[in-house]
């Protein structure tokens, strides 16, 4: 699975520009699914048909887009000003590298601050592509760049940019691979545009599929670093269910189903209430006349930085849990 995670995280795919990463995913799921399609907003939908009638229509959504930068101004010397696609903290950017869709690389510089302890605002940062002047600059307003950072294998733990949410993508691919039979009609969906606040990709997908229940499979921040977030979730203690976040209150029946399935199969598992962030579940819950939702999350340190970290045990246990959930009937 590690080789796949490396390819997924190193592939270009800021929100709305998911073509390259979708092609990587498609090559993986095409031989495993009963049907494949791409919708108008670019989400990839892989369907696994049930072995008999009477199951549920279950939607699993992992977003394939990543946070990125979008050019807002090219100055007379060829420096590029930008704003963000999704939530990018400016403190994570200075000295970093980016790459545009056409392959153009660049580095992120900042205006000189009088006080070294101060953090740049987004307006004080720029991308330098090594141009001698504006004539060297092919980058235009509206062009999009992704953060550039190689994948790092630390053994049990992995570090990469865009583990949010390529790790969820990898979990869905592996679940589809391991799921031999299911009584349900399962939609493995790789959504576009999650990092934009509307989660428009998932909204369109849920409307089109009209599922009986839906789960987002995403990452969640941990509290296990020095003076870290106020949450009990830690790396290596199992996948977490986001019971509540500012956008979603999980359906209690889904929470109970996941909790009981994890206990029965002795899969480590964490419960979380998060005071920040949300996932595709937010857009899916209000689709049509309502969809019961929850979020199964892979614990992740340093979310929305170029060096996000996950634990392979959590990844494997998330796959195991999803396979158990999808292999048995569910009453909701
Ligand atoms: Co994110
Ligand atoms: Zn995410």
XYZ file of N, CA, C and O in Angstrom, residues 10-112:
412
model
N 2.129 12.291 -4.245
C 3.049 13.085 -5.070
C 2.400 13.532 -6.376
O 3.031 14.212 -7.182
N 1.144 13.158 -6.589
C 0.454 13.541 -7.821
C -0.280 14.871 -7.627
O -0.852 15.129 -6.578
N -0.251 15.708 -8.668
C -0.851 17.047 -8.650
C -2.382 16.952 -8.561
O -2.987 16.156 -9.273
N -2.987 17.784 -7.712
C -4.457 17.750 -7.670
C -5.112 18.759 -6.755
O -5.977 18.389 -5.949
N -4.725 20.053 -6.845
C -5.482 21.049 -6.068
C -6.957 21.074 -6.503
O -7.286 20.641 -7.621
N -7.813 21.574 -5.631
C -9.264 21.581 -5.879
C -9.598 22.079 -7.283
O -9.085 23.101 -7.732
N -10.454 21.334 -7.972
C -10.886 21.719 -9.316
C -9.895 21.332 -10.400
O -10.168 21.519 -11.586
N -8.736 20.814 -10.015
C -7.678 20.432 -10.964
C -7.235 18.998 -10.662
O -6.049 18.724 -10.488
N -8.235 18.099 -10.586
C -7.970 16.744 -10.090
C -7.669 15.728 -11.196
O -7.590 14.528 -10.918
N -7.499 16.180 -12.447
C -7.379 15.234 -13.566
C -6.274 14.196 -13.370
O -6.487 12.998 -13.581
N -5.087 14.656 -12.964
C -3.937 13.728 -12.859
C -4.174 12.701 -11.757
O -3.945 11.500 -11.952
N -4.654 13.168 -10.603
C -4.844 12.224 -9.493
C -6.031 11.297 -9.790
O -6.008 10.112 -9.456
N -7.041 11.824 -10.490
C -8.180 10.959 -10.857
C -7.722 9.827 -11.781
O -8.193 8.691 -11.665
N -6.793 10.119 -12.681
C -6.290 9.089 -13.597
C -5.560 7.987 -12.816
O -5.704 6.795 -13.129
N -4.792 8.381 -11.796
C -4.094 7.384 -10.962
C -5.113 6.493 -10.255
O -4.987 5.260 -10.231
N -6.159 7.108 -9.686
C -7.177 6.347 -8.944
C -7.950 5.438 -9.899
O -8.196 4.264 -9.613
N -8.307 5.984 -11.046
C -9.096 5.219 -12.018
C -8.387 3.929 -12.433
O -9.003 2.863 -12.512
N -7.083 4.026 -12.665
C -6.318 2.843 -13.060
C -6.374 1.774 -11.966
O -6.358 0.581 -12.251
N -6.468 2.198 -10.707
C -6.539 1.252 -9.590
C -7.916 0.602 -9.475
O -8.023 -0.598 -9.226
N -8.987 1.403 -9.589
C -10.328 0.889 -9.269
C -11.039 0.255 -10.467
O -11.954 -0.539 -10.283
N -10.620 0.603 -11.671
C -11.293 0.097 -12.875
C -11.420 -1.438 -12.878
O -12.504 -1.960 -13.131
N -10.339 -2.189 -12.572
C -10.480 -3.657 -12.598
C -11.302 -4.213 -11.427
O -11.668 -5.380 -11.447
N -11.586 -3.402 -10.398
C -12.224 -3.904 -9.173
C -13.718 -3.601 -9.117
O -14.462 -4.257 -8.385
N -14.167 -2.603 -9.850
C -15.546 -2.128 -9.720
C -16.448 -2.721 -10.790
O -15.985 -3.148 -11.842
N -17.766 -2.735 -10.501
C -18.733 -3.209 -11.486
C -19.108 -2.110 -12.469
O -19.601 -2.380 -13.559
N -18.911 -0.862 -12.052
C -19.249 0.258 -12.934
C -18.423 1.463 -12.506
O -18.165 1.651 -11.315
N -18.017 2.281 -13.472
C -17.215 3.475 -13.174
C -17.780 4.651 -13.949
O -18.153 4.498 -15.118
N -17.876 5.809 -13.295
C -18.230 7.012 -14.051
C -17.618 8.241 -13.405
O -17.213 8.210 -12.242
N -17.564 9.313 -14.185
C -17.061 10.596 -13.688
C -18.189 11.596 -13.851
O -18.804 11.667 -14.915
N -18.507 12.352 -12.785
C -19.634 13.280 -12.912
C -19.170 14.650 -13.415
O -17.985 14.864 -13.694
N -20.116 15.580 -13.526
C -19.833 16.862 -14.174
C -18.832 17.720 -13.397
O -18.160 18.578 -13.976
N -18.712 17.514 -12.086
C -17.737 18.275 -11.302
C -16.420 17.523 -11.138
O -15.520 17.968 -10.433
N -16.320 16.364 -11.762
C -15.038 15.652 -11.785
C -14.868 14.567 -10.755
O -13.799 13.952 -10.684
N -15.881 14.304 -9.927
C -15.750 13.209 -8.961
C -15.790 11.867 -9.691
O -16.534 11.701 -10.663
N -15.002 10.919 -9.207
C -14.937 9.581 -9.791
C -15.777 8.640 -8.934
O -15.590 8.567 -7.714
N -16.717 7.938 -9.565
C -17.661 7.079 -8.850
C -17.445 5.631 -9.291
O -17.571 5.322 -10.475
N -17.100 4.755 -8.338
C -16.900 3.335 -8.626
C -17.955 2.554 -7.842
O -18.048 2.684 -6.627
N -18.746 1.748 -8.544
C -19.870 1.053 -7.908
C -19.550 -0.423 -7.719
O -19.055 -1.079 -8.638
N -19.828 -0.923 -6.510
C -19.719 -2.364 -6.227
C -21.144 -2.860 -5.989
O -21.828 -2.411 -5.069
N -21.579 -3.802 -6.818
C -22.963 -4.281 -6.752
C -23.124 -5.347 -5.670
O -22.204 -6.102 -5.378
N -24.347 -5.445 -5.093
C -24.599 -6.439 -4.029
C -24.716 -7.849 -4.594
O -25.003 -8.030 -5.770
N -24.510 -8.837 -3.698
C -24.669 -10.231 -4.123
C -26.136 -10.653 -4.091
O -26.510 -11.665 -4.666
N -27.001 -9.910 -3.362
C -28.439 -10.210 -3.355
C -29.203 -8.919 -3.081
O -28.612 -7.906 -2.749
N -30.526 -8.978 -3.202
C -31.343 -7.788 -2.950
C -31.504 -7.555 -1.451
O -31.254 -8.445 -0.645
N -31.948 -6.377 -1.079
C -32.316 -6.120 0.307
C -31.278 -5.363 1.114
O -31.504 -5.063 2.275
N -30.137 -5.075 0.536
C -29.125 -4.299 1.245
C -29.397 -2.809 1.122
O -30.423 -2.383 0.612
N -28.470 -2.025 1.626
C -28.602 -0.568 1.572
C -27.765 -0.012 0.430
O -26.881 -0.672 -0.096
N -28.078 1.252 0.119
C -27.247 1.998 -0.816
C -26.300 2.847 0.032
O -26.746 3.764 0.733
N -25.028 2.484 0.037
C -24.064 3.128 0.925
C -23.049 3.926 0.104
O -22.464 3.402 -0.842
N -22.863 5.182 0.492
C -21.910 6.058 -0.203
C -20.695 6.289 0.691
O -20.838 6.720 1.838
N -19.514 5.971 0.183
C -18.270 6.275 0.888
C -17.535 7.340 0.081
O -17.278 7.151 -1.109
N -17.188 8.453 0.724
C -16.567 9.563 -0.015
C -15.209 9.918 0.569
O -15.096 10.237 1.753
N -14.180 9.824 -0.255
C -12.853 10.335 0.125
C -12.486 11.396 -0.905
O -12.619 11.151 -2.110
N -12.059 12.569 -0.455
C -11.784 13.610 -1.455
C -10.389 13.454 -2.044
O -9.432 13.149 -1.338
N -10.314 13.625 -3.362
C -9.020 13.457 -4.030
C -8.307 14.788 -4.214
O -7.118 14.804 -4.567
N -8.996 15.909 -3.983
C -8.317 17.203 -4.149
C -7.437 17.498 -2.936
O -7.565 16.870 -1.890
N -6.538 18.447 -3.119
C -5.655 18.900 -2.039
C -5.687 20.434 -1.998
O -6.127 21.075 -2.955
N -5.215 20.990 -0.903
C -5.087 22.445 -0.802
C -4.066 22.937 -1.830
O -3.173 22.191 -2.234
N -4.204 24.181 -2.252
C -3.270 24.721 -3.250
C -3.251 26.242 -3.225
O -3.882 26.879 -2.367
N -2.498 26.806 -4.153
C -2.385 28.262 -4.271
C -2.875 28.676 -5.652
O -2.684 27.938 -6.623
N -3.502 29.867 -5.749
C -3.996 30.348 -7.041
C -3.486 31.783 -7.258
O -3.589 32.625 -6.360
N -2.910 32.022 -8.435
C -2.242 33.299 -8.714
C -3.270 34.419 -8.876
O -4.231 34.297 -9.638
N -3.032 35.525 -8.158
C -3.956 36.657 -8.213
C -3.337 37.877 -8.892
O -4.044 38.791 -9.313
N -1.991 37.910 -9.031
C -1.330 39.096 -9.583
C 0.091 38.734 -9.997
O 0.779 38.007 -9.280
N 0.537 39.210 -11.158
C 1.921 39.035 -11.595
C 2.535 40.431 -11.646
O 2.049 41.291 -12.377
N 3.593 40.681 -10.850
C 4.090 42.059 -10.793
C 5.110 42.346 -11.894
O 5.479 41.460 -12.677
N 5.583 43.595 -11.966
C 6.419 44.031 -13.095
C 7.792 43.335 -13.113
O 8.463 43.299 -14.132
N 8.200 42.745 -11.984
C 9.483 42.016 -11.955
C 9.305 40.501 -12.128
O 10.273 39.752 -12.094
N 8.073 40.072 -12.240
C 7.829 38.635 -12.448
C 7.549 37.857 -11.175
O 7.524 36.628 -11.206
N 7.366 38.553 -10.045
C 6.964 37.851 -8.821
C 5.454 37.635 -8.838
O 4.691 38.485 -9.311
N 5.044 36.490 -8.307
C 3.633 36.097 -8.397
C 2.973 36.197 -7.026
O 3.426 35.567 -6.070
N 1.914 36.981 -6.942
C 1.136 37.023 -5.699
C 0.017 36.007 -5.808
O -0.436 35.674 -6.915
N -0.462 35.508 -4.669
C -1.448 34.418 -4.721
C -2.433 34.489 -3.562
O -2.192 35.140 -2.553
N -3.525 33.791 -3.744
C -4.425 33.503 -2.641
C -4.561 31.973 -2.596
O -3.848 31.282 -3.303
N -5.416 31.446 -1.736
C -5.374 29.998 -1.528
C -6.622 29.297 -2.045
O -7.708 29.876 -2.111
N -6.442 28.034 -2.413
C -7.558 27.122 -2.652
C -7.634 26.245 -1.412
O -6.781 25.381 -1.205
N -8.590 26.493 -0.557
C -8.683 25.778 0.714
C -7.873 26.488 1.786
O -7.259 27.525 1.556
N -7.868 25.909 2.982
C -7.246 26.554 4.139
C -5.746 26.286 4.214
O -5.314 25.207 4.620
N -4.944 27.267 3.810
C -3.482 27.123 3.852
C -2.940 28.142 4.863
O -3.050 29.338 4.641
N -2.345 27.688 5.977
C -1.798 28.641 6.936
C -0.526 29.280 6.385
O 0.394 28.561 5.993
N -0.426 30.631 6.350
C 0.759 31.283 5.771
C 2.062 30.868 6.461
O 3.098 30.766 5.818
N 2.000 30.540 7.765
C 3.229 30.175 8.486
C 3.873 28.903 7.950
O 5.029 28.611 8.247
N 3.126 28.117 7.167
C 3.687 26.855 6.655
C 4.362 27.032 5.300
O 4.866 26.067 4.723
N 4.358 28.271 4.757
C 4.724 28.431 3.347
C 6.143 28.923 3.073
O 6.768 28.492 2.100
N 6.667 29.858 3.893
C 7.938 30.503 3.550
C 9.053 29.464 3.389
O 9.235 28.601 4.239
N 9.784 29.551 2.270
C 10.875 28.606 2.020
C 10.409 27.322 1.358
O 11.218 26.485 0.980
N 9.104 27.177 1.231
C 8.564 25.973 0.592
C 8.653 26.067 -0.924
O 9.013 27.108 -1.489
N 8.342 24.966 -1.573
C 8.369 24.910 -3.035
C 6.999 24.542 -3.567
O 6.226 23.879 -2.883
N 6.727 25.011 -4.779
C 5.432 24.708 -5.408
C 5.675 24.248 -6.832
O 6.765 24.434 -7.381
N 4.648 23.658 -7.419
C 4.714 23.302 -8.837
C 3.360 23.582 -9.480
O 2.322 23.277 -8.905
N 3.404 24.214 -10.666
C 2.178 24.526 -11.390
C 1.760 23.330 -12.253
O 2.554 22.415 -12.492
N 0.526 23.394 -12.736
C -0.040 22.311 -13.547
C 0.853 21.977 -14.747
O 1.008 20.815 -15.117
N 1.463 23.008 -15.371
C 2.304 22.755 -16.552
C 3.724 22.320 -16.182
O 4.585 22.181 -17.051
N 3.970 22.115 -14.873
C 5.277 21.632 -14.435
C 6.218 22.726 -13.943
O 7.273 22.428 -13.373
N 5.871 24.001 -14.162
C 6.738 25.102 -13.717
C 6.934 25.045 -12.208
O 5.966 25.058 -11.456
N 8.215 24.985 -11.737
C 8.458 25.000 -10.295
C 8.648 26.430 -9.781
O 8.932 27.346 -10.555
N 8.494 26.614 -8.486
C 8.739 27.915 -7.882
C 9.030 27.764 -6.398
O 8.811 26.693 -5.813
N 9.587 28.831 -5.808
C 9.808 28.851 -4.357
C 8.994 29.994 -3.753
O 8.694 30.970 -4.434
N 8.658 29.848 -2.489
C 7.850 30.888 -1.839
C 8.754 31.774 -1.000
O 9.481 31.297 -0.126
N 8.744 33.061 -1.333
C 9.500 34.050 -0.573
C 8.546 34.968 0.156
O 7.339 34.984 -0.101
N 9.103 35.755 1.085
C 8.269 36.702 1.821
C 8.939 38.064 1.892
O 10.173 38.160 1.830
N 8.141 39.110 1.996
C 8.683 40.456 2.221
C 9.476 40.426 3.530
O 9.135 39.681 4.451
N 10.547 41.220 3.607
C 11.366 41.215 4.820
C 10.580 41.844 5.975
O 10.024 42.936 5.832
